[in-house]
Each structure stands twice: as structure tokens, then as C-alpha cells.
Amino acid sequence: MTKTTSGNFFEDFEIGQVIRHATPRTVTTGDVALYTALYGSRFAVQSSDAFAEGLGYDRAPIDDLLTFHIVFGKTVPDISLNAVANLGYAGGRFLSPVYPGDTLSAVSEIIGKKENSNGKTGVVYVRSTGYTAEGTEVLDYVRWVMVRKRDETSPAPIPVVPELPESLDPISLGNAVPLLNQSAWDDDLAGSHFRFSDYAKGEKIDHVDGMTVEEAEHQLATRLYQNTAKVHFNQHTEGQGRFGARLIYGGHVISLARALSYNGLANAFHIAAINGGRHVAPLFAGDTVYAWSEVLDTAEIEGRRDVGALRLRLVATKNRPCAGFPLKDTEGKYQPDVILDFDYWALMPK
Amino acid sequence: MTKTTSGNFFEDFEIGQVIRHATPRTVTTGDVALYTALYGSRFAVQSSDAFAEGLGYDRAPIDDLLTFHIVFGKTVPDISLNAVANLGYAGGRFLSPVYPGDTLSAVSEIIGKKENSNGKTGVVYVRSTGYTAEGTEVLDYVRWVMVRKRDETSPAPIPVVPELPESLDPISLGNAVPLLNQSAWDDDLAGSHFRFSDYAKGEKIDHVDGMTVEEAEHQLATRLYQNTAKVHFNQHTEGQGRFGARLIYGGHVISLARALSYNGLANAFHIAAINGGRHVAPLFAGDTVYAWSEVLDTAEIEGRRDVGALRLRLVATKNRPCAGFPLKDTEGKYQPDVILDFDYWALMPK
Amino acid sequence: MTKTTSGNFFEDFEIGQVIRHATPRTVTTGDVALYTALYGSRFAVQSSDAFAEGLGYDRAPIDDLLTFHIVFGKTVPDISLNAVANLGYAGGRFLSPVYPGDTLSAVSEIIGKKENSNGKTGVVYVRSTGYTAEGTEVLDYVRWVMVRKRDETSPAPIPVVPELPESLDPISLGNAVPLLNQSAWDDDLAGSHFRFSDYAKGEKIDHVDGMTVEEAEHQLATRLYQNTAKVHFNQHTEGQGRFGARLIYGGHVISLARALSYNGLANAFHIAAINGGRHVAPLFAGDTVYAWSEVLDTAEIEGRRDVGALRLRLVATKNRPCAGFPLKDTEGKYQPDVILDFDYWALMPK
């Protein structure tokens, strides 16, 4: 019997199965510094203890996506080591601020599975929850992945496909943000004078800048998240694989695009929910990432006068500036240089 | 109206204008670790809490150049996003030690501007000040940059060129260093038995070692400083630009040269002032940086018996060892492999 | 007289000589984050304060190899700057846990030297000890290096070759581990249900995964350890040297292999001793590292019921998967793609 984990295959997942993932991880200011070095993020709340404390936080919370990546990374050895593709996200909620010193763990429940018609793979739906050592839930989200079958002759299970929300209800937003002392919000320090009321549904913003990704960078990032998916790290095998190159972790793209979005959305300080997301095309080292955003909706949050919510579509491209807001072609298919279509709720001070 | 910042052009700056920069930044031991990983710096005061505490510091202060880069980085989106060149520095003073936990912000005043004869660009002079959340000034310095005009037909302003000191007066040095408990200075741990009195004006030191720079390294560094200048990050555009490659942030060169200078100047533990500095030629990934120093002057600091000041010229080259102390040719022009000519006051224990 | 250190040559070392090394170094959570980013290590004790505290640690200790690399790095300027090769390690003991906030220094004693028959080089044996600012010894080990002679005509010294243990006695193990509260060991969080009694002498484990190394990664790592050996950093000279490329610090390989070994040895949470180690062949950027382990022995530790000791051989290869457990050819010579043969005691909960 081998002591080595080779990951789960499609047949190994059962509806209702709960998996407690290894390895608990204490988040530190070291992680925060690396996150800044990897993406150049400039949102004031996450960058400055003084700014955050003035608003009512205990100190600067870590970037929401750092929380996401760490929780996601824990699920990889059990959920997606044999994944062919990470198909999508839905229903992601940020439930509590995470501070340096907090220890994050993750647990997942299998909530759906459906074999593909080719009989070789299937789709597994998983709800994963990140929580602290004290038991506080900080994040939950659903993702679905295409996983290989161990044995192509094994019978197809009865398909179970969970009903997933197209977007989170605004009432569910803001749990990870204390009631803000609005007078402490300094637009100069935050980097923009545009507040919640300055944004309108349908508005599109080109984030202008581009960022070229190096192999060392995405490997450092993905290891920082203790994400072990083989495709990101092994040129010896991936060089002979379907792409001929290491595939960059999709979350790296989300973080790059989010950091680029500061230019135009500097006051969108918090990701309150992930409505959905798709990695439309792969990214490789040497490519340059650009991004643009569309305001899909704006919403008040019941009981809160300090912040409003913007539903944003964040689109990333590779090697293509976004002044023309590239997305889909006339047949409704993604244009070839679009790599990410990400739908989230951001909070912004009023 | 766009919500995206495209930076200021020559016409946008007014004499006396004060700009409060985004984003405040809490410095942490994570930044210190990254700084060590990026440059391999070995000065004992910045490396060891125990060493620093024995001398009279609260704990190990962060590297002076880390303070400089973070303050500089904040000024970029407002001052030099449309800069053609960062022409020089003068009058830089380190005013207070910076410790992990301090939050740094920056403010700049426009103190001069002068259009170039080509009518396309102009030089803007800026005094920038870095300060903590408690209001303590930690650094100020002047730099001047060549900036594009938005409109080449706009009239030239009346030229204002500030008078800048050729060097800082020794009496202004040492504000960022507590009175040292000299008996705690351990030469073995510091790495050299050469103290202040062992150095003489005119002495030249070859720092011997060379360091090759990778794209991932300078990008990580420059993002760590939240410096957003496009030329450092975007191969998609820079590959078609004047150099065909991403330009490495000039401050990265200063930090590399300073770290190399440990071999020969191990007890020069603190940069007290930046008299001047010029980035003579660009550096690109794959190049190897070497450095040498010349003692331009030595000075006592009034009221201090613990430390003396060395005025040092720090010269960096690319792909050329410095045993011959390369600098200028017979016509007074910099030799082509010289990339940095940096003039600073360092403190050294007596 | 030069102020620059050019390192010691074979003639400079004397038996019994004690060298106090520069630079003391406070270890921080920043270093821990970088270590995670560089290797992707997932051992729960070092990853989670909560997990470690539950067991009886003050908090998460730093990775044993991070301690090793920092102590080793300090010895380089004095011991191995002119080394032709780092020939081996023996008798390494981890004596006390190291926590973020501890300041590490190193001292070395020359315990042997023997000139090689070529008259150009010799082997120097050194015992190095790492200790905290409070004087607690945290690590000692012997290494021997081949060092150039300054002058090939200088006479050969009387050879002194120390007797070195083939392996550490189990009774010497465990000093860096508190008595563990065994009930707190959570196999799910640790990542494996295999405990000490599940491993048997002779068992071999293929760690499956491979990790490709980039120039920026090993340079960041080696500078983080303040290791100054020229061969790791200077492409300008190494490109014309014996390998045509920068040589990757051998310790980087040990850490990569150890991190890969988590898959199969997730509960082997602590390196208690280094019995021996050899860097069999060089590693260069672009190579992919794989690893396998063999259980050389198992042992009880007198007085401890909480943990047992596994003596492990950790073998790393480049560009060759380890399903076949590659090691030596029929003539007893290492196979060409084997790069590391490392013999250590690991502790594992019972």
C-alpha cells in the first residue's frame, strides 16, 4: 500500500461527503508582503494598519483574494489533483475579516457530481469553507471541476447538479467589514475621489496598465498558497503536455486583474462576494495581463449607510490592451485573448 | 470623464503645489525579509534585533533604502507616470529610524519646472517627504524628472530652478540614529574591523562581487514598493519600445550596489543623507551588477562621539568588474558600462 | 591593505581555530512566508501556530532547514568563499526549536585539514554551531569543503582528519521538540494517517511530484540566507566558468526534496539530525527536481513515548521521476541524474 497521495478520481467522490483538508496555515505579515510583491496591490485598507484602524478594523485585514487562495490551495490535494479543468466558481461569500496571526483551515462538502458523456471524466461540485482556529468561518464558495475517472468502465452515477445562485443577494454582503467610521476615509490616501454614487450600471473602465508574468512569480505565489497542482510547477512533464508549458494558477490571474483594477476602482476596497468566475483561456509565463471592468449593478446593503455594493465584471486579457473592452465575438464565444471573466460584489464607501 | 489615472503631464504641475500621495503602507518584517532576499544585504544593525537593541535602537530598523523606495514609490503615480527619465536626486535626509509596524505616507511639493528647448518635455523639481502615521518625518529628498507635455503647443512657463545643495552639511546627519552604546559594537558580528578612522579621503574600494538580475526579481521589488511606473512591468509594450525590454527601476540598482558595498564597508551601517545621484545608463534583466566606492570626504558630526560620517561615491556598472574603478572617459563622459553614480553620507562607528 | 574580504584559502585555516561569523540575523514570519513560497512546504507543525501550540510548542517553529540555511550562510564568507566543492555533512543536531523573533548567529571551529595530492587544493573540516542571542545552541554540524590553496608551493600541513559518526545515536534526538500532547495531533490536518509504526526499515517511497527551479527562485533563497558564495549569483563570470551557468546552492535542493517528501511522509514533522549528506551532482535553473526516500532504520527515543525516529535516506534527482528509485549504477557510482543523497533522522508521532 502506497503512502503517497495520488489524489481523488471521479469515482472517489460521494454526494454529502465531507473532507477536512490539510494543512492549517497561520497567515502573517510575511504573506502580506509577498502578496504585495507579487501583485503590487495598492488598496489602502489592506496596505495600512493606520488607515484600517481609523475605519474601525482591528488592523489591516489581509487581501480577500489571499484568503481565497489559501483556502483554495488546501482543497487542491483532495479535490483537484486529477482535475482536467477548474470550470467555475459560484456563491462565494467573505464572512469575516482575516488578520495576520489567524490560522486558516478548510473543509469541503461534495454537493454534486455528473459524469460527462465521453465516459472518461465527470464534473464534481464542491462547497469549500475556510475557517480560523477559533472556528470563525471566513469564506465559503462553490467550485466545480472536471475530474478524470479512475476506471473508464465504471458506471455513471445518478447525476446530481446543485442549484447555484447566479449572484449573491446584496443583503448577504458586508459581513467581513466592520461599520466604517466614514469620516476617516481619506480619498487622497485611498487614491481616488470617486465614491459609490459616482459609479453607474453599465459603466466600463479600462484599467490601462499591463503586467508581464514570470515563471518564478507564479510559482512563488502558488507555493505560497500551498497549492500543489502539478501543472503549475513541473516543466519536465508540462513541456511535453498539452500546452508545452507550465499553466499559471487561475487565481494568480484574478489577483493580477484585481490589482490592476485599482486604477479606476481605488475605493472598491473589499471583495464581498464572488458571484461567478471562469478561467476562459490559459495564461503562460511571458504573457502580459491587462484588465477592464464593467459595473453590472449597484446596490444598497440593508442596514448600512457607510458602504454600497458594486457588482463588477472583471475581465482579464493576455497581450491585448483593454481600451476596446474585449469580451466575446459576434457568436457569443470569448475572444481568444480573453482569459478571465469574473463576477463579484465589491464594497465602496458612500 | 474617466476614472482612470493617466498621470500628470508637464503642464499639470504648478510651483508650490502640494500633492498628498496614495497609498499609506505599513512596513513589516515581511518587507524586511523580502528586502534581504532581493539584495542579500548583511549590515548587522538592520539584520539583527539583538545587535540593534544593544546599540540603543528599539529594535532593528528597516534598511534606509527600503524607506526610500517605499516613499519614492508613492510619488510615482502623481509625479513620474509620464516621465521620460528620472534625472537626479539631491538633498536627501534620513530623519528618523523606521521600524516594522510604522505606516509610511508621502507628500510632495513642486519646487521647480523648466521646459526643454525641444518644446516636447520639461523638467519638474519635486521635494518629497515621507512620514509616519504619527506625523514623524522619516525622509525628505528632492528629485527632478523629465516629463512629457500633454500638448506640445502649450506655452512654456517661466522657468523656476531651485537651488540645490551639492551635499548635505555634516551637522544635519545622524537624526535617524540614536546615540550608540559603542561598547556593544561587535566587529566580528558586524563583519569588519575597519572603523571610521580607518578610512581616508580619496580611498577607493572595489566591492569585488557581482549580482545578476532576473526579471522576476526587479518586478517583485518594484511592486513591493508599490511603484507603478509602466516601463518596469510590461514586456508587451516595452518589447516594442526604445529599449526592447523592461527597464529596471533605478532604485533596484542603488540597493544592489549598496548590498555589494558591504564587502569593504561592512561598518557603514546607515545612510544618513543622499547628496546626489544619477542613473547614468539603464539596466536590464540578465545584466550583472558590480560596484565600487570612493571616499569623497570624512567628517565629524557635531555633538557625537559615537559615529563619524563618510561621504561616499557609490558607482555601479553592468557586466564589468570594478577592479579598475571605471567611471568617466577622457572627455568626462561616463563610460558606457557605468549605470549609477551615487553620492551619499554613511555613518560608521568610531 | 584592502578592506575587502576575499575569503580564506587552505593555508589560512588552523586546527582549533575558532571563527565568530557575521552577520547576526533575526528570523521573522517574513522569512517563514518566503520559505513557504520558495518550497511549498506543508508540514503542519511549521505551518500553523494553532497546530503547534496544541502540541506544546510556544508557536509554530521555523522549518529546521531554514535554521540550517541561515547558520550555514553565515559560515560561507569565512569558510567556503574559495571552496571548489562542498563535499559533505555529518553529525548535524537540531538542539532547540527556533521561533520567529529569535536572532541567530554562528561560530565555527576548524577540526581537520588535509591537502589533496594535486597540491592545489585541500579539504577543511569545520564544526559550525548556530546559537540565539540568549546563547541557546540551536544547531551544530560538521561539513567538509575542498578549498583552494593561496600558493600552490606552500608545504602540505600534517593531515588531521576528524572521526565523524556515521549516524547520530537516537538518544541524542528530540531536543528541539517539546513533549507532545499526542491527543492534539490531528491526522487530517497533518495530511496523513500514517504514523511512526506504519513505516518499516527498507521501505521506499516515491514522492511523485516534480518542481522546476528558476534562477530568480534560487537567488532569492540564497540571498535570504545571506549566503554569499559567488557561484550562485554571477552569470557574467559563471557563464564563462566550468558549468556555463550559475550553480544552485545545494541547500536549495535539500529544501526542495524535503518539501516534496511531504507526499508520503506528511507526519515526519521534524528533522532531528543530519547523519550525512552529499551533493552528488550540480543543479541548474530550468532543471526539475524529483525525490524519493528510503527508511534506513526506525528507532525509539529513550524517555519519549510521543514520537519515534525514522532514519531516512532522501534522494533527489533532476529531470528524472523517481518511481524506479534511482541511486547508483552496478559499479556503485551515482547515476548521472542523481543530485542529492541525504541521510537524516526525522521524528514522527506514534
mmCIF file of C-alpha atoms in Angstrom, chain C residues 112-349:
data_model
loop_
_atom_site.group_PDB
_atom_site.id
_atom_site.type_symbol
_atom_site.label_atom_id
_atom_site.label_comp_id
_atom_site.label_asym_id
_atom_site.label_seq_id
_atom_site.Cartn_x
_atom_site.Cartn_y
_atom_site.Cartn_z
ATOM 1 C CA GLY C 112 40.581 18.980 10.384
ATOM 2 C CA LYS C 113 42.540 19.724 7.226
ATOM 3 C CA LYS C 114 44.269 17.590 4.658
ATOM 4 C CA GLU C 115 45.950 18.668 1.470
ATOM 5 C CA ASN C 116 44.983 16.918 -1.734
ATOM 6 C CA SER C 117 47.581 15.036 -3.714
ATOM 7 C CA ASN C 118 47.391 17.569 -6.545
ATOM 8 C CA GLY C 119 48.935 20.218 -4.287
ATOM 9 C CA LYS C 120 46.393 22.775 -5.459
ATOM 10 C CA THR C 121 43.572 22.235 -3.022
ATOM 11 C CA GLY C 122 42.839 20.718 0.345
ATOM 12 C CA VAL C 123 39.939 19.573 2.440
ATOM 13 C CA VAL C 124 38.961 21.570 5.520
ATOM 14 C CA TYR C 125 36.688 20.085 8.228
ATOM 15 C CA VAL C 126 34.586 22.541 10.182
ATOM 16 C CA ARG C 127 32.178 22.185 13.071
ATOM 17 C CA SER C 128 29.690 25.052 12.988
ATOM 18 C CA THR C 129 27.255 25.962 15.728
ATOM 19 C CA GLY C 130 24.230 28.180 15.477
ATOM 20 C CA TYR C 131 23.009 29.923 18.601
ATOM 21 C CA THR C 132 20.491 32.550 19.633
ATOM 22 C CA ALA C 133 21.182 35.965 21.130
ATOM 23 C CA GLU C 134 20.432 34.398 24.515
ATOM 24 C CA GLY C 135 23.188 31.848 23.916
ATOM 25 C CA THR C 136 20.961 28.824 23.294
ATOM 26 C CA GLU C 137 22.562 26.432 20.833
ATOM 27 C CA VAL C 138 20.070 25.524 18.147
ATOM 28 C CA LEU C 139 22.142 23.504 15.677
ATOM 29 C CA ASP C 140 25.590 22.093 15.233
ATOM 30 C CA TYR C 141 27.001 20.123 12.341
ATOM 31 C CA VAL C 142 30.245 19.251 10.632
ATOM 32 C CA ARG C 143 30.921 19.922 6.998
ATOM 33 C CA TRP C 144 33.988 19.481 4.899
ATOM 34 C CA VAL C 145 34.854 21.530 1.878
ATOM 35 C CA MET C 146 37.511 21.467 -0.780
ATOM 36 C CA VAL C 147 39.311 24.817 -0.669
ATOM 37 C CA ARG C 148 41.907 26.302 -2.993
ATOM 38 C CA LYS C 149 45.424 26.932 -1.776
ATOM 39 C CA ARG C 150 46.540 30.524 -1.982
ATOM 40 C CA ASP C 151 50.007 29.403 -3.059
ATOM 41 C CA GLU C 152 50.493 26.006 -4.637
ATOM 42 C CA THR C 153 54.102 25.887 -3.465
ATOM 43 C CA SER C 154 53.231 26.202 0.213
ATOM 44 C CA PRO C 155 54.012 22.971 2.093
ATOM 45 C CA ALA C 156 51.295 20.489 2.970
ATOM 46 C CA PRO C 157 50.298 20.501 6.645
ATOM 47 C CA ILE C 158 50.223 17.351 8.764
ATOM 48 C CA PRO C 159 46.886 15.842 7.848
ATOM 49 C CA VAL C 160 44.230 15.871 10.559
ATOM 50 C CA VAL C 161 41.003 14.089 9.702
ATOM 51 C CA PRO C 162 38.375 14.039 12.423
ATOM 52 C CA GLU C 163 36.472 10.903 13.230
ATOM 53 C CA LEU C 164 32.881 11.541 12.313
ATOM 54 C CA PRO C 165 29.852 9.496 13.325
ATOM 55 C CA GLU C 166 28.191 7.560 10.545
ATOM 56 C CA SER C 167 24.898 8.483 12.154
ATOM 57 C CA LEU C 168 23.599 10.144 15.283
ATOM 58 C CA ASP C 169 22.611 7.947 18.215
ATOM 59 C CA PRO C 170 18.836 8.004 18.703
ATOM 60 C CA ILE C 171 19.320 9.078 22.294
ATOM 61 C CA SER C 172 20.599 12.423 21.029
ATOM 62 C CA LEU C 173 17.406 13.153 19.133
ATOM 63 C CA GLY C 174 14.403 15.235 20.025
ATOM 64 C CA ASN C 175 15.964 18.132 21.895
ATOM 65 C CA ALA C 176 14.253 20.608 19.605
ATOM 66 C CA VAL C 177 10.811 19.107 20.233
ATOM 67 C CA PRO C 178 8.777 19.570 23.423
ATOM 68 C CA LEU C 179 6.984 16.550 24.842
ATOM 69 C CA LEU C 180 3.978 16.461 22.568
ATOM 70 C CA ASN C 181 0.399 16.442 23.654
ATOM 71 C CA GLN C 182 -0.365 13.493 21.414
ATOM 72 C CA SER C 183 -4.119 13.843 21.565
ATOM 73 C CA ALA C 184 -3.753 17.142 19.708
ATOM 74 C CA TRP C 185 -2.160 15.523 16.682
ATOM 75 C CA ASP C 186 -4.878 15.667 14.045
ATOM 76 C CA ASP C 187 -4.028 13.378 11.121
ATOM 77 C CA ASP C 188 -6.480 15.094 8.780
ATOM 78 C CA LEU C 189 -4.872 18.461 9.342
ATOM 79 C CA ALA C 190 -1.371 16.983 9.263
ATOM 80 C CA GLY C 191 -2.196 15.361 5.946
ATOM 81 C CA SER C 192 -1.592 11.668 6.589
ATOM 82 C CA HIS C 193 -2.847 8.812 8.717
ATOM 83 C CA PHE C 194 0.485 7.022 8.629
ATOM 84 C CA ARG C 195 2.265 7.225 11.955
ATOM 85 C CA PHE C 196 5.637 6.013 13.170
ATOM 86 C CA SER C 197 4.604 2.366 13.468
ATOM 87 C CA ASP C 198 3.386 2.289 9.868
ATOM 88 C CA TYR C 199 6.887 2.685 8.453
ATOM 89 C CA ALA C 200 9.332 -0.197 8.214
ATOM 90 C CA LYS C 201 13.044 -0.437 7.588
ATOM 91 C CA GLY C 202 13.741 -0.896 3.904
ATOM 92 C CA GLU C 203 10.541 0.771 2.754
ATOM 93 C CA LYS C 204 10.919 3.058 -0.239
ATOM 94 C CA ILE C 205 8.615 5.943 -1.101
ATOM 95 C CA ASP C 206 8.423 7.759 -4.399
ATOM 96 C CA HIS C 207 7.373 11.335 -3.696
ATOM 97 C CA VAL C 208 5.872 11.571 -7.186
ATOM 98 C CA ASP C 209 5.853 15.312 -7.771
ATOM 99 C CA GLY C 210 8.477 17.386 -9.556
ATOM 100 C CA MET C 211 9.458 21.025 -9.135
ATOM 101 C CA THR C 212 11.231 23.109 -11.778
ATOM 102 C CA VAL C 213 13.679 25.677 -10.443
ATOM 103 C CA GLU C 214 14.054 29.203 -11.787
ATOM 104 C CA GLU C 215 17.108 31.490 -11.479
ATOM 105 C CA ALA C 216 15.139 34.096 -9.547
ATOM 106 C CA GLU C 217 13.977 31.488 -7.055
ATOM 107 C CA HIS C 218 17.328 30.074 -6.018
ATOM 108 C CA GLN C 219 18.887 33.547 -5.952
ATOM 109 C CA LEU C 220 16.111 34.842 -3.685
ATOM 110 C CA ALA C 221 16.549 31.830 -1.416
ATOM 111 C CA THR C 222 20.311 32.006 -1.213
ATOM 112 C CA ARG C 223 20.309 35.733 -0.526
ATOM 113 C CA LEU C 224 17.601 35.226 2.104
ATOM 114 C CA TYR C 225 20.168 33.028 3.885
ATOM 115 C CA GLN C 226 22.795 35.767 3.386
ATOM 116 C CA ASN C 227 24.903 33.129 1.679
ATOM 117 C CA THR C 228 27.425 34.968 -0.465
ATOM 118 C CA ALA C 229 29.080 32.198 -2.479
ATOM 119 C CA LYS C 230 29.814 33.790 -5.840
ATOM 120 C CA VAL C 231 28.905 30.786 -7.965
ATOM 121 C CA HIS C 232 25.197 31.212 -7.201
ATOM 122 C CA PHE C 233 24.755 34.811 -8.333
ATOM 123 C CA ASN C 234 27.069 35.935 -11.086
ATOM 124 C CA GLN C 235 26.155 34.874 -14.599
ATOM 125 C CA HIS C 236 28.791 37.223 -16.015
ATOM 126 C CA THR C 237 31.569 35.072 -14.584
ATOM 127 C CA GLU C 238 29.808 31.705 -14.222
ATOM 128 C CA GLY C 239 28.688 31.860 -17.834
ATOM 129 C CA GLN C 240 32.365 31.526 -18.685
ATOM 130 C CA GLY C 241 33.068 29.069 -15.869
ATOM 131 C CA ARG C 242 33.175 25.305 -15.657
ATOM 132 C CA PHE C 243 29.401 24.857 -15.906
ATOM 133 C CA GLY C 244 28.484 27.821 -18.073
ATOM 134 C CA ALA C 245 25.747 28.671 -15.611
ATOM 135 C CA ARG C 246 25.096 29.711 -12.052
ATOM 136 C CA LEU C 247 25.279 26.749 -9.689
ATOM 137 C CA ILE C 248 22.273 26.369 -7.398
ATOM 138 C CA TYR C 249 23.040 26.332 -3.668
ATOM 139 C CA GLY C 250 22.976 22.703 -2.534
ATOM 140 C CA GLY C 251 20.777 23.560 0.418
ATOM 141 C CA HIS C 252 18.098 24.705 -2.007
ATOM 142 C CA VAL C 253 17.974 21.145 -3.308
ATOM 143 C CA ILE C 254 17.663 19.712 0.200
ATOM 144 C CA SER C 255 14.722 22.001 0.929
ATOM 145 C CA LEU C 256 13.002 21.195 -2.357
ATOM 146 C CA ALA C 257 13.398 17.460 -1.786
ATOM 147 C CA ARG C 258 12.223 17.742 1.807
ATOM 148 C CA ALA C 259 9.126 19.683 0.712
ATOM 149 C CA LEU C 260 8.377 17.093 -1.975
ATOM 150 C CA SER C 261 8.747 14.339 0.646
ATOM 151 C CA TYR C 262 5.608 15.606 2.387
ATOM 152 C CA ASN C 263 3.750 13.431 -0.093
ATOM 153 C CA GLY C 264 4.403 10.140 1.663
ATOM 154 C CA LEU C 265 5.954 11.467 4.865
ATOM 155 C CA ALA C 266 3.493 14.151 5.956
ATOM 156 C CA ASN C 267 3.839 13.216 9.622
ATOM 157 C CA ALA C 268 7.657 13.314 9.591
ATOM 158 C CA PHE C 269 7.362 16.795 11.005
ATOM 159 C CA HIS C 270 10.871 17.408 12.295
ATOM 160 C CA ILE C 271 14.430 16.865 11.157
ATOM 161 C CA ALA C 272 16.121 15.851 14.372
ATOM 162 C CA ALA C 273 19.571 15.146 12.989
ATOM 163 C CA ILE C 274 21.596 15.146 9.788
ATOM 164 C CA ASN C 275 23.633 11.960 9.684
ATOM 165 C CA GLY C 276 25.292 12.796 6.413
ATOM 166 C CA GLY C 277 24.716 14.360 3.064
ATOM 167 C CA ARG C 278 26.354 14.682 -0.299
ATOM 168 C CA HIS C 279 25.624 16.909 -3.250
ATOM 169 C CA VAL C 280 26.299 14.304 -5.876
ATOM 170 C CA ALA C 281 25.816 16.464 -8.960
ATOM 171 C CA PRO C 282 25.072 20.129 -9.634
ATOM 172 C CA LEU C 283 21.617 21.585 -10.266
ATOM 173 C CA PHE C 284 20.908 24.442 -12.649
ATOM 174 C CA ALA C 285 17.926 26.677 -13.326
ATOM 175 C CA GLY C 286 15.451 25.030 -15.652
ATOM 176 C CA ASP C 287 16.002 21.596 -14.152
ATOM 177 C CA THR C 288 13.134 19.773 -12.472
ATOM 178 C CA VAL C 289 13.762 18.170 -9.086
ATOM 179 C CA TYR C 290 12.157 14.872 -8.059
ATOM 180 C CA ALA C 291 12.736 12.913 -4.867
ATOM 181 C CA TRP C 292 12.325 9.571 -3.161
ATOM 182 C CA SER C 293 13.006 8.280 0.327
ATOM 183 C CA GLU C 294 14.115 5.035 1.896
ATOM 184 C CA VAL C 295 13.547 4.144 5.532
ATOM 185 C CA LEU C 296 17.067 3.181 6.612
ATOM 186 C CA ASP C 297 16.097 2.472 10.185
ATOM 187 C CA THR C 298 13.493 3.086 12.843
ATOM 188 C CA ALA C 299 14.258 3.808 16.482
ATOM 189 C CA GLU C 300 12.672 4.519 19.798
ATOM 190 C CA ILE C 301 13.979 7.558 21.659
ATOM 191 C CA GLU C 302 14.693 6.803 25.286
ATOM 192 C CA GLY C 303 12.304 8.578 27.571
ATOM 193 C CA ARG C 304 9.816 9.525 24.899
ATOM 194 C CA ARG C 305 6.528 7.883 24.209
ATOM 195 C CA ASP C 306 5.186 10.622 21.992
ATOM 196 C CA VAL C 307 7.478 10.290 18.984
ATOM 197 C CA GLY C 308 9.679 7.770 17.270
ATOM 198 C CA ALA C 309 12.570 8.320 14.901
ATOM 199 C CA LEU C 310 12.855 7.293 11.267
ATOM 200 C CA ARG C 311 16.282 7.280 9.703
ATOM 201 C CA LEU C 312 15.613 8.347 6.143
ATOM 202 C CA ARG C 313 17.671 8.483 3.031
ATOM 203 C CA LEU C 314 16.361 11.330 0.895
ATOM 204 C CA VAL C 315 17.465 11.131 -2.716
ATOM 205 C CA ALA C 316 16.861 13.909 -5.226
ATOM 206 C CA THR C 317 17.197 13.678 -8.972
ATOM 207 C CA LYS C 318 16.981 16.155 -11.787
ATOM 208 C CA ASN C 319 14.704 15.659 -14.769
ATOM 209 C CA ARG C 320 14.003 12.070 -13.789
ATOM 210 C CA PRO C 321 10.924 10.767 -11.986
ATOM 211 C CA CYS C 322 11.712 8.502 -9.059
ATOM 212 C CA ALA C 323 9.276 5.610 -9.451
ATOM 213 C CA GLY C 324 12.293 3.367 -10.031
ATOM 214 C CA PHE C 325 14.173 4.756 -7.012
ATOM 215 C CA PRO C 326 17.297 5.738 -8.972
ATOM 216 C CA LEU C 327 20.528 5.824 -6.977
ATOM 217 C CA LYS C 328 23.695 4.057 -8.093
ATOM 218 C CA ASP C 329 24.777 2.016 -11.067
ATOM 219 C CA THR C 330 26.132 -1.518 -10.942
ATOM 220 C CA GLU C 331 29.625 -0.221 -10.260
ATOM 221 C CA GLY C 332 28.431 1.671 -7.206
ATOM 222 C CA LYS C 333 28.657 5.099 -8.810
ATOM 223 C CA TYR C 334 25.772 7.529 -8.562
ATOM 224 C CA GLN C 335 23.576 7.599 -11.618
ATOM 225 C CA PRO C 336 24.091 10.844 -13.531
ATOM 226 C CA ASP C 337 20.698 12.362 -12.760
ATOM 227 C CA VAL C 338 21.005 11.831 -9.005
ATOM 228 C CA ILE C 339 21.903 15.129 -7.350
ATOM 229 C CA LEU C 340 21.472 14.583 -3.602
ATOM 230 C CA ASP C 341 22.000 11.705 -1.193
ATOM 231 C CA PHE C 342 20.921 12.908 2.221
ATOM 232 C CA ASP C 343 20.712 10.815 5.415
ATOM 233 C CA TYR C 344 18.723 12.190 8.333
ATOM 234 C CA TRP C 345 16.630 11.309 11.356
ATOM 235 C CA ALA C 346 13.060 12.522 11.258
ATOM 236 C CA LEU C 347 10.650 12.413 14.152
ATOM 237 C CA MET C 348 7.108 11.173 13.733
ATOM 238 C CA PRO C 349 4.263 10.901 16.234
#
